[in-house]
């Protein structure tokens, strides 16, 4: 099944292909009365926009968003908000080779196996271009959770990680990599230039933190806050792993080291003081009031100039090099997308909590 | 919101607390005409059952399942299948201390923050006992996907991993740890004994592989096969991380190394021959015909005898040691649970694929 | 697809067959902290219970409900509430004839066409016995909406309607027909006795009114309060028509006669004074603060002693008379079921409204 | 909650207001490979289009649909199909009066009560203009069920019904009322002219029949074919009643008269011969192979020139006459909308049946 909707009461549906006339999202279930205009969305889209440095695809897309419904006199009405972004810089002719053969590691073969054919232009629906619609929807979600601050950054590129000792949030927006470590940003520049020149691509790890989430959002089990976050992040193109809090590292800890000890919170505090946050702000599927933290692994893109052994649509052996304009490290632009997914999940969970617990 | 249903057309809903009279699952959307009796479910429940070795909780639960509906003359009717397991060995009085103070790392505080109070007996709904209902539902799911074989094993306990060179599937059922490496199993025995004796607990990593999944199950984006698997696995108690295929390791690879090159499949083959499986059998959210592989990180349980600093229900400082009977490494019994979730997701995806693509 | 769940955030799933060991419902999404015990449910089940007069089936079912989860120390915990009712008076041998041939007007043929076979004992899942689970779930729903009073009554049996001039709510519980008109109740006694003796059955019209629903529950379009009520009522066995407010009669009115004129509500009023309620308390899918009214048509049951021309499982011509114990007018016991569905829809809509509008 | 999605696997989401820049639908879950272009949708939109005769609103909308995604080289790809229709003839200034006071019988008051304010221009989201999006989505649904023919007609206007003896399907498209009875069409002309001139409005009853539906679509209980149809039809603006088959008339029949007797179907027949169709082609929630029939009651519109007593936004008494361009009988244009909803439900049920029963 095609299933392009995410969320339970704050829900969004995305549509659109890389080389179609437009793409968009319909946001449904948004509370009424929130101030919303294109100006609330555009800056977030601009962070994700391609073509802004030599480290991303050179496709030139202004990614101008239009609000087509759900807003009246500058405020949300409670009815569906339709957001549309026109595609302006498609070059479909670049894709004649992709039409005939399957890029290993890409969705090409799987789409054909499922649907019998595919829109091969720029990856069609499997293109990371779809994430523009998520970012637009995520901008609306942020308005629903003004108590929450969300910040994502790139933690590693091609296996080269930041030094936690150098972590400086002010750096994140000062380089084209969303990198909080100035030294790492410098190294990455060379790293990506080299990968690009050699026709290769690199993976990345994104970290995201939401502060201000009160204790009590989420639910036991199947709509757990962590389960929803895992689904949200794993639904992003190229993502292969998701961790909450310490993630896989927790599997090597002992119980007493992994427990986030608590102390009375002191005057004016909303909850206890936690002495650590191994849990990533979620216990039993429910937020604890600590920062909610998630880490996401992006694989290197499969659209590379290096030739790879493959088969064509008739099953015959061939080789493929992916021309066209591609991100040498698609994970970089994943940072605003992970932020958007965090916002979308938290907005939904806030409303769900309000539904059940008043 | 409480949301205890998982799946889209093959769906299950679980209910029950650790110390209530019973727990169960309602499986809905199962195809009609499948041979089903308690004997199809019981062996899988027995694999997960507590009290079978000194390495799991000593709670004695026969975990006898009863089918209360949806089966007629030994075959599924297409109507909801109600599965019930009675609890027989509750000892709620062990929990007087837990009633008063919050176990750090456990769901206690988050539940109280959300709901205002909680069923503290054995963790109530947040107990890993709920996973018995998943295993029962998963046994039904397996009948829907006879073409698929699913196998999970424990890959590491407390940071001590198996040696891939020693991997022997025949070993998995020959030790109480679902360990495919006989040497590791021996080490783990000592490791867990030590943890148990010192009142501590250990984390674990579970790997799970499904073979026989044809190419084409899954969907782009929000009901991606990998997104559904991530949600399913992260919804299990104590899980903090999920990887598909190479997972986080893929973030360190270069594009040409991560691409799973293809060759013609040869006579009689259903699809191409893949030269590697970095993708874990999923590309663009859709199965490729390769084995579907997932890795899951379980944290060490928070119910430990080692005292930890915490607060009580009135917010005052205190310390807690969790008495009662607990798993020193809850991840071990996670192996059959991850298998069940894999089966449940694949059964749903098979039916969804059939819905859209005939 | 089998789909046995209803609701969006306050949701319930029912299971069970007429002649299985038990039937039940799992209520999910219930707010925490509500006082709930079997005693809150049993009186409503008793109203629907068979065998209480000669005008219903003579099957003797105590319909004792057990709460298996979701309640701790007398209060709902916010986790799923499992409700179970055991079947005690099955007589499956009565159904040998039904196993072989299709009762015209019954689900027999359609089930076989869909599923390839069916549980023919007492209609299996298509039996009105399933509605016991709805009534149990509905009793929980009522606790969620203490501001609302719900009352259903029988408005007509076999085409013989009550006289609105005789409407006396105090009569409803004083006769076995939920009839608010004492004179009609007397006539119906003779009517049903005659139908029963001649081996026939009668249809009925049920009306239901909910007072105390505040303005603002519901939503535009696809989760409209009226759309949800229509789905809920039409999902009851034997129902063939649903009206909101004036229903079909509104189609004969002129705009100015159908408009429910408004006046200022006066001191202390929550909203305007309405001069009429043609709309049945719902405009644009949203409650107006007036009583919410629905009318539901039940067909006469198809399980009759009068022989009817039909075919057998092999497609050969035959004739069928349905022995066994059946309701001569299943619509009568529909009154508590319609009340339950009204409660279930309103509880869900209340929580949904809270989710979006705080 | 705002909830603007309908369907389970074949799903559509609509968005847009009467006086916004555009409205549209996103169709998700459509099977791949179906031939689809704007030309498949436009003729159905044209049937519903306003301004085509003096009997509908004089708003001039070309209702040109654009397909923005989900189609490649003339065929559906299996990914979401975005359909957009621009609004071109808004005259928002007509609505200054509606902004200040509530039209009795309209959604004005309920929207304000729910959301705190509303887009009053042309009714905003509550306008029947939304149904254009349904008709566009319904056109896609029809491609999914080529075995089914769907036909709706107007059965009564303002209480003046067609004579069944005059029923001639060829007439339906020969008059502006979708009227199968030429004599009635003539009477209705005068009736509507009179209502329009007197500033009033009329209700209508629409009937819809789907032939070619095989036995076996639908499900027991909560996703019953009839329950889904009831929800679908009641979700249309101005609808107050829904009947399946004989509907309310069945409540006056005896069991033996309501049973649709069966005979062997004869050579080549797919199923039995039914001697009647009181059930409207649905038994136990599942199609029987007979025509599926539904009747729908539309109330007279509340936007009338006749002054009605009401209150303004401050709660003060006033009177309102609704200027602007309105349908004197909105039910007429309901016929293509009911057809669309029938198609959308059947497409979904076909895919759901395939999911569960292969």
CSV table of C-alpha atoms in Angstrom, one decimal, chain D:
chain,number,residue,atom,x,y,z
D,1,UNK,CA,-10.5,17.0,15.5
D,2,UNK,CA,-10.3,18.0,11.9
D,3,UNK,CA,-10.3,14.7,10.0
D,4,UNK,CA,-10.4,15.1,6.3
D,5,UNK,CA,-9.4,11.7,5.2
D,6,UNK,CA,-11.7,8.9,4.2
D,7,UNK,CA,-11.0,5.2,3.4
D,8,UNK,CA,-8.8,2.5,4.8
D,9,UNK,CA,-6.4,1.4,2.0
D,10,UNK,CA,-7.8,3.4,-0.9
D,11,UNK,CA,-7.9,6.7,0.9
D,12,UNK,CA,-8.4,10.3,0.0
D,13,UNK,CA,-7.9,13.6,1.8
D,14,UNK,CA,-9.6,16.7,0.8
D,15,UNK,CA,-8.6,20.3,1.5
D,16,UNK,CA,-9.8,23.8,0.5
D,17,UNK,CA,-12.4,26.4,1.2
D,18,UNK,CA,-15.1,28.0,-0.9
D,19,UNK,CA,-13.3,31.2,-1.3
D,20,UNK,CA,-9.6,30.2,-1.0
D,21,UNK,CA,-7.3,30.1,-4.0
D,22,UNK,CA,-8.0,26.4,-4.7
D,23,UNK,CA,-9.3,23.1,-3.4
D,24,UNK,CA,-8.2,19.6,-3.9
D,25,UNK,CA,-7.8,16.0,-2.9
D,26,UNK,CA,-4.9,13.6,-2.4
D,27,UNK,CA,-5.7,10.1,-3.4
D,28,UNK,CA,-3.5,7.5,-1.7
D,29,UNK,CA,-3.3,3.8,-2.1
D,30,UNK,CA,-4.4,3.7,-5.7
D,31,UNK,CA,-3.2,0.6,-7.5
D,32,UNK,CA,-0.4,1.2,-10.0
D,33,UNK,CA,-0.7,1.0,-13.8
D,34,UNK,CA,-4.1,2.4,-14.3
D,35,UNK,CA,-4.5,4.8,-17.3
D,36,UNK,CA,-5.4,8.2,-15.8
D,37,UNK,CA,-5.5,11.7,-17.2
D,38,UNK,CA,-7.5,14.9,-16.5
D,39,UNK,CA,-9.9,13.7,-19.2
D,40,UNK,CA,-11.0,10.9,-17.0
D,41,UNK,CA,-12.0,13.3,-14.2
D,42,UNK,CA,-13.3,16.4,-16.0
D,43,UNK,CA,-16.6,15.0,-17.3
D,44,UNK,CA,-17.6,13.9,-13.8
D,45,UNK,CA,-16.7,17.3,-12.4
D,46,UNK,CA,-18.7,18.9,-15.2
D,47,UNK,CA,-21.8,17.1,-14.1
D,48,UNK,CA,-21.5,18.6,-10.6
D,49,UNK,CA,-20.3,22.0,-11.8
D,50,UNK,CA,-22.3,25.0,-10.7
D,51,UNK,CA,-23.7,27.6,-13.0
D,52,UNK,CA,-24.8,25.3,-15.8
D,53,UNK,CA,-28.5,26.0,-15.5
D,54,UNK,CA,-30.7,28.5,-13.6
D,55,UNK,CA,-31.5,25.8,-11.1
D,56,UNK,CA,-28.1,25.9,-9.5
D,57,UNK,CA,-25.9,28.6,-8.0
D,58,UNK,CA,-24.8,31.2,-10.6
D,59,UNK,CA,-21.2,31.1,-9.4
D,60,UNK,CA,-19.2,30.5,-12.6
D,61,UNK,CA,-16.5,27.9,-11.9
D,62,UNK,CA,-14.8,26.1,-14.7
D,63,UNK,CA,-13.7,23.4,-12.2
D,64,UNK,CA,-10.6,22.5,-14.2
D,65,UNK,CA,-8.8,19.7,-12.5
D,66,UNK,CA,-5.0,19.4,-12.6
D,67,UNK,CA,-3.1,16.2,-11.7
D,68,UNK,CA,0.0,17.2,-9.8
D,69,UNK,CA,1.5,13.8,-8.9
D,70,UNK,CA,1.1,10.1,-9.0
D,71,UNK,CA,0.8,9.7,-12.7
D,72,UNK,CA,3.7,9.0,-15.0
D,73,UNK,CA,3.4,8.5,-18.8
D,74,UNK,CA,-0.3,8.4,-18.5
D,75,UNK,CA,-0.5,5.7,-15.8
D,76,UNK,CA,-0.9,5.7,-12.0
D,77,UNK,CA,2.4,4.9,-10.3
D,78,UNK,CA,1.0,3.7,-7.0
D,79,UNK,CA,2.0,6.9,-5.2
D,80,UNK,CA,-0.3,9.6,-4.0
D,81,UNK,CA,-2.3,11.4,-6.7
D,82,UNK,CA,-2.7,15.1,-6.0
D,83,UNK,CA,-5.7,16.7,-7.7
D,84,UNK,CA,-6.2,20.5,-7.6
D,85,UNK,CA,-9.0,22.7,-8.7
D,86,UNK,CA,-8.6,26.5,-8.7
D,87,UNK,CA,-11.3,28.8,-7.5
D,88,UNK,CA,-11.9,31.6,-9.9
D,89,UNK,CA,-15.2,33.2,-9.2
D,90,UNK,CA,-15.2,34.0,-5.5
D,91,UNK,CA,-17.1,37.1,-4.4
D,92,UNK,CA,-16.2,37.3,-0.8
D,93,UNK,CA,-17.7,40.7,-0.2
D,94,UNK,CA,-21.2,39.2,-0.4
D,95,UNK,CA,-20.5,37.7,3.0
D,96,UNK,CA,-20.2,40.7,5.2
D,97,UNK,CA,-23.5,39.9,6.9
D,98,UNK,CA,-22.7,36.3,7.4
D,99,UNK,CA,-19.5,37.4,9.1
D,100,UNK,CA,-21.5,39.1,11.8
D,101,UNK,CA,-24.5,36.8,12.4
D,102,UNK,CA,-25.3,33.1,12.3
D,103,UNK,CA,-27.4,31.6,9.6
D,104,UNK,CA,-29.9,29.3,11.3
D,105,UNK,CA,-29.5,25.7,10.0
D,106,UNK,CA,-26.0,26.5,8.7
D,107,UNK,CA,-22.7,25.5,10.3
D,108,UNK,CA,-21.9,29.1,11.3
D,109,UNK,CA,-22.7,28.9,14.9
D,110,UNK,CA,-21.2,25.4,15.4
D,111,UNK,CA,-17.9,26.4,13.8
D,112,UNK,CA,-17.6,29.5,16.0
D,113,UNK,CA,-18.5,27.4,19.1
D,114,UNK,CA,-15.8,24.9,18.2
D,115,UNK,CA,-13.0,26.9,16.8
D,116,UNK,CA,-13.6,30.4,18.2
D,117,UNK,CA,-13.8,31.9,14.7
D,118,UNK,CA,-14.4,30.8,11.2
D,119,UNK,CA,-13.7,31.6,7.5
D,120,UNK,CA,-17.2,33.0,6.7
D,121,UNK,CA,-16.5,33.6,3.0
D,122,UNK,CA,-19.0,31.3,1.2
D,123,UNK,CA,-19.1,29.0,4.2
D,124,UNK,CA,-15.4,28.3,4.1
D,125,UNK,CA,-14.8,24.6,4.6
D,126,UNK,CA,-18.4,23.9,5.2
D,127,UNK,CA,-19.4,24.9,1.7
D,128,UNK,CA,-20.7,22.3,-0.7
D,129,UNK,CA,-17.9,23.4,-2.9
D,130,UNK,CA,-15.7,20.9,-1.1
D,131,UNK,CA,-17.6,18.2,-2.9
D,132,UNK,CA,-15.8,19.0,-6.1
D,133,UNK,CA,-12.8,17.4,-4.5
D,134,UNK,CA,-14.8,14.3,-3.7
D,135,UNK,CA,-16.0,14.0,-7.3
D,136,UNK,CA,-12.4,14.3,-8.6
D,137,UNK,CA,-11.3,11.6,-6.2
D,138,UNK,CA,-14.3,9.5,-7.1
D,139,UNK,CA,-13.3,9.6,-10.7
D,140,UNK,CA,-10.0,7.9,-9.8
D,141,UNK,CA,-11.9,5.4,-7.7
D,142,UNK,CA,-14.0,4.3,-10.6
D,143,UNK,CA,-10.9,3.2,-12.5
D,144,UNK,CA,-10.2,0.8,-9.6
D,145,UNK,CA,-13.6,-0.9,-10.0
D,146,UNK,CA,-14.2,-1.2,-13.8
D,147,UNK,CA,-16.5,-4.2,-13.1
D,148,UNK,CA,-18.9,-1.8,-11.3
D,149,UNK,CA,-21.4,0.6,-12.9
D,150,UNK,CA,-22.7,3.4,-10.6
D,151,UNK,CA,-25.7,5.6,-11.3
D,152,UNK,CA,-27.4,8.1,-9.1
D,153,UNK,CA,-30.6,10.1,-9.7
D,154,UNK,CA,-32.9,12.5,-7.9
D,155,UNK,CA,-35.9,10.7,-6.5
D,156,UNK,CA,-37.8,13.6,-5.0
D,157,UNK,CA,-37.5,17.4,-4.7
D,158,UNK,CA,-39.3,19.3,-2.0
D,159,UNK,CA,-41.4,16.2,-1.3
D,160,UNK,CA,-42.5,15.7,-4.9
D,161,UNK,CA,-41.3,12.2,-5.8
D,162,UNK,CA,-40.9,10.5,-9.2
D,163,UNK,CA,-43.4,7.9,-10.2
D,164,UNK,CA,-41.5,4.5,-10.2
D,165,UNK,CA,-43.7,3.5,-13.2
D,166,UNK,CA,-42.1,6.3,-15.2
D,167,UNK,CA,-38.5,5.4,-14.3
D,168,UNK,CA,-36.4,5.7,-17.5
D,169,UNK,CA,-32.6,5.7,-16.9
D,170,UNK,CA,-32.1,7.4,-20.3
D,171,UNK,CA,-33.9,10.5,-18.9
D,172,UNK,CA,-31.4,11.1,-16.1
D,173,UNK,CA,-28.9,13.0,-18.2
D,174,UNK,CA,-31.6,14.8,-20.3
D,175,UNK,CA,-32.7,17.3,-17.7
D,176,UNK,CA,-30.9,19.5,-15.2
D,177,UNK,CA,-32.2,17.5,-12.3
D,178,UNK,CA,-30.8,14.0,-12.8
D,179,UNK,CA,-34.4,13.0,-12.9
D,180,UNK,CA,-35.4,9.6,-14.5
D,181,UNK,CA,-39.0,10.6,-14.8
D,182,UNK,CA,-39.7,13.1,-17.6
D,183,UNK,CA,-43.0,14.2,-16.1
D,184,UNK,CA,-41.5,14.8,-12.7
D,185,UNK,CA,-38.6,16.8,-14.3
D,186,UNK,CA,-41.2,19.2,-15.8
D,187,UNK,CA,-42.9,19.7,-12.4
D,188,UNK,CA,-39.6,20.3,-10.7
D,189,UNK,CA,-38.7,23.0,-13.1
D,190,UNK,CA,-41.7,25.0,-11.9
D,191,UNK,CA,-41.1,24.0,-8.3
D,192,UNK,CA,-37.6,25.2,-8.2
D,193,UNK,CA,-38.3,28.4,-10.1
D,194,UNK,CA,-40.9,29.2,-7.5
D,195,UNK,CA,-38.6,28.4,-4.6
D,196,UNK,CA,-35.8,30.5,-6.1
D,197,UNK,CA,-38.1,33.4,-6.7
D,198,UNK,CA,-39.5,33.4,-3.2
D,199,UNK,CA,-36.0,33.3,-1.7
D,200,UNK,CA,-36.5,29.8,-0.3
D,201,UNK,CA,-34.8,26.4,-0.9
D,202,UNK,CA,-35.9,22.8,-1.2
D,203,UNK,CA,-34.6,19.4,0.0
D,204,UNK,CA,-34.1,16.3,-2.2
D,205,UNK,CA,-33.8,12.6,-2.0
D,206,UNK,CA,-31.0,11.0,-4.1
D,207,UNK,CA,-30.9,7.3,-5.0
D,208,UNK,CA,-27.8,5.5,-6.1
D,209,UNK,CA,-27.3,2.0,-7.4
D,210,UNK,CA,-24.1,0.1,-8.1
D,211,UNK,CA,-24.3,-2.9,-10.3
D,212,UNK,CA,-21.6,-5.4,-11.0
D,213,UNK,CA,-20.4,-5.6,-7.3
D,214,UNK,CA,-19.4,-9.2,-6.8
D,215,UNK,CA,-20.5,-11.1,-3.7
D,216,UNK,CA,-17.9,-10.8,-0.9
D,217,UNK,CA,-16.9,-7.2,-0.6
D,218,UNK,CA,-17.3,-5.7,2.9
D,219,UNK,CA,-16.9,-7.2,6.3
D,220,UNK,CA,-18.8,-8.0,9.4
D,221,UNK,CA,-19.5,-5.1,11.7
D,222,UNK,CA,-17.3,-2.0,12.0
D,223,UNK,CA,-16.1,-1.8,8.4
D,224,UNK,CA,-19.3,-3.2,7.0
D,225,UNK,CA,-20.0,-2.2,3.5
D,226,UNK,CA,-23.3,-0.5,4.7
D,227,UNK,CA,-21.6,1.2,7.6
D,228,UNK,CA,-19.0,2.6,5.3
D,229,UNK,CA,-21.6,3.8,2.9
D,230,UNK,CA,-23.6,5.4,5.7
D,231,UNK,CA,-20.5,7.3,6.9
D,232,UNK,CA,-19.6,8.3,3.4
D,233,UNK,CA,-23.0,9.6,2.5
D,234,UNK,CA,-23.7,11.3,5.8
D,235,UNK,CA,-20.3,13.1,5.5
D,236,UNK,CA,-21.7,15.0,2.5
D,237,UNK,CA,-22.9,18.5,3.4
D,238,UNK,CA,-26.6,18.8,4.0
D,239,UNK,CA,-27.3,15.1,4.2
D,240,UNK,CA,-29.6,14.1,7.1
D,241,UNK,CA,-30.5,10.5,6.4
D,242,UNK,CA,-29.2,7.3,4.7
D,243,UNK,CA,-30.9,4.1,3.8
D,244,UNK,CA,-29.6,0.8,2.4
D,245,UNK,CA,-32.0,-1.2,0.3
D,246,UNK,CA,-35.5,-0.8,1.7
D,247,UNK,CA,-34.2,1.3,4.7
D,248,UNK,CA,-36.9,2.5,7.0
D,249,UNK,CA,-39.6,0.7,5.0
D,250,UNK,CA,-38.0,-2.6,6.1
D,251,UNK,CA,-38.9,-1.8,9.6
D,252,UNK,CA,-42.5,-2.2,8.6
D,253,UNK,CA,-42.1,-5.5,6.8
D,254,UNK,CA,-42.5,-9.1,8.2
D,255,UNK,CA,-39.5,-11.4,8.1
D,256,UNK,CA,-40.8,-13.5,5.3
D,257,UNK,CA,-41.5,-10.5,3.2
D,258,UNK,CA,-38.2,-8.9,3.8
D,259,UNK,CA,-36.1,-12.1,3.1
D,260,UNK,CA,-34.7,-12.0,-0.4
D,261,UNK,CA,-35.4,-15.6,-1.5
D,262,UNK,CA,-32.8,-17.4,-3.6
D,263,UNK,CA,-32.9,-19.8,-6.5
D,264,UNK,CA,-30.0,-21.6,-8.3
D,265,UNK,CA,-28.5,-19.1,-10.7
D,266,UNK,CA,-28.5,-21.1,-13.8
D,267,UNK,CA,-25.7,-21.9,-16.2
D,268,UNK,CA,-22.9,-19.3,-16.3
D,269,UNK,CA,-24.3,-17.3,-13.3
D,270,UNK,CA,-21.8,-16.2,-10.7
D,271,UNK,CA,-24.3,-16.7,-7.9
D,272,UNK,CA,-27.9,-17.5,-7.1
D,273,UNK,CA,-30.8,-15.7,-8.6
D,274,UNK,CA,-32.4,-13.5,-6.0
D,275,UNK,CA,-36.2,-13.0,-6.1
D,276,UNK,CA,-36.0,-9.6,-4.5
D,277,UNK,CA,-33.5,-7.0,-3.2
D,278,UNK,CA,-34.9,-5.6,0.0
D,279,UNK,CA,-31.4,-5.8,1.5
D,280,UNK,CA,-29.9,-3.4,-1.1
D,281,UNK,CA,-27.3,-5.9,-2.0
D,282,UNK,CA,-25.7,-6.2,1.4
D,283,UNK,CA,-26.2,-8.9,4.1
D,284,UNK,CA,-24.2,-9.1,7.3
D,285,UNK,CA,-22.1,-6.1,6.0
D,286,UNK,CA,-21.0,-8.0,2.9
D,287,UNK,CA,-22.1,-7.7,-0.7
D,288,UNK,CA,-24.4,-10.4,-2.0
D,289,UNK,CA,-23.8,-9.9,-5.7
D,290,UNK,CA,-27.1,-8.0,-6.2
D,291,UNK,CA,-27.1,-4.3,-7.0
D,292,UNK,CA,-26.0,-2.2,-4.0
D,293,UNK,CA,-28.6,0.5,-3.4
D,294,UNK,CA,-28.6,3.5,-1.2
D,295,UNK,CA,-30.9,6.5,-0.6
D,296,UNK,CA,-29.8,9.8,0.8
D,297,UNK,CA,-31.8,12.7,2.2
D,298,UNK,CA,-30.6,16.3,1.5
D,299,UNK,CA,-32.1,19.0,3.6
D,300,UNK,CA,-33.0,22.4,2.0
D,301,UNK,CA,-30.0,24.7,2.2
D,302,UNK,CA,-29.9,27.2,4.9
D,303,UNK,CA,-28.6,30.0,2.7
D,304,UNK,CA,-31.9,31.7,1.9
D,305,UNK,CA,-33.2,35.1,1.2
D,306,UNK,CA,-36.2,34.7,3.5
D,307,UNK,CA,-35.3,36.5,6.7
D,308,UNK,CA,-34.9,34.2,9.8
D,309,UNK,CA,-34.6,35.1,13.4
D,310,UNK,CA,-31.0,34.6,14.8
D,311,UNK,CA,-28.3,36.1,16.9
D,312,UNK,CA,-25.1,37.9,16.0
D,313,UNK,CA,-21.6,37.0,17.2
D,314,UNK,CA,-22.1,39.0,20.4
D,315,UNK,CA,-25.2,37.0,21.2
D,316,UNK,CA,-27.6,39.8,20.4
D,317,UNK,CA,-30.9,39.2,18.6
D,318,UNK,CA,-31.0,40.0,14.9
D,319,UNK,CA,-32.4,38.7,11.6
D,320,UNK,CA,-30.5,37.4,8.6
D,321,UNK,CA,-31.1,37.0,4.9
D,322,UNK,CA,-28.4,35.3,3.0
D,323,UNK,CA,-27.4,37.1,-0.1
D,324,UNK,CA,-24.7,35.8,-2.4
D,325,UNK,CA,-25.2,33.0,-5.0
D,326,UNK,CA,-26.7,29.8,-3.7
D,327,UNK,CA,-28.3,26.6,-4.9
D,328,UNK,CA,-32.1,26.7,-4.5
D,329,UNK,CA,-31.8,22.9,-4.1
D,330,UNK,CA,-28.4,21.7,-3.3
D,331,UNK,CA,-29.5,18.1,-3.4
D,332,UNK,CA,-29.6,18.2,-7.2
D,333,UNK,CA,-25.9,18.5,-7.5
D,334,UNK,CA,-25.7,15.9,-4.8
D,335,UNK,CA,-26.3,13.2,-7.3
D,336,UNK,CA,-22.7,13.1,-8.8
D,337,UNK,CA,-21.4,13.4,-5.2
D,338,UNK,CA,-23.3,10.4,-4.0
D,339,UNK,CA,-22.0,8.5,-7.0
D,340,UNK,CA,-18.5,9.5,-6.1
D,341,UNK,CA,-18.8,8.4,-2.5
D,342,UNK,CA,-20.2,5.1,-3.7
D,343,UNK,CA,-17.2,4.6,-6.0
D,344,UNK,CA,-14.8,5.6,-3.3
D,345,UNK,CA,-16.3,3.2,-0.8
D,346,UNK,CA,-16.4,0.3,-3.3
D,347,UNK,CA,-12.8,0.9,-4.4
D,348,UNK,CA,-11.6,0.7,-0.9
D,349,UNK,CA,-13.7,-2.4,-0.1
D,350,UNK,CA,-12.4,-4.1,-3.2
D,351,UNK,CA,-8.8,-3.6,-2.1
D,352,UNK,CA,-9.6,-4.5,1.5
D,353,UNK,CA,-11.2,-7.7,0.3
D,354,UNK,CA,-8.2,-8.6,-1.8
D,355,UNK,CA,-6.0,-7.9,1.2
D,356,UNK,CA,-7.7,-10.4,3.4
D,357,UNK,CA,-9.1,-12.9,1.0
D,358,UNK,CA,-6.5,-12.9,-1.8
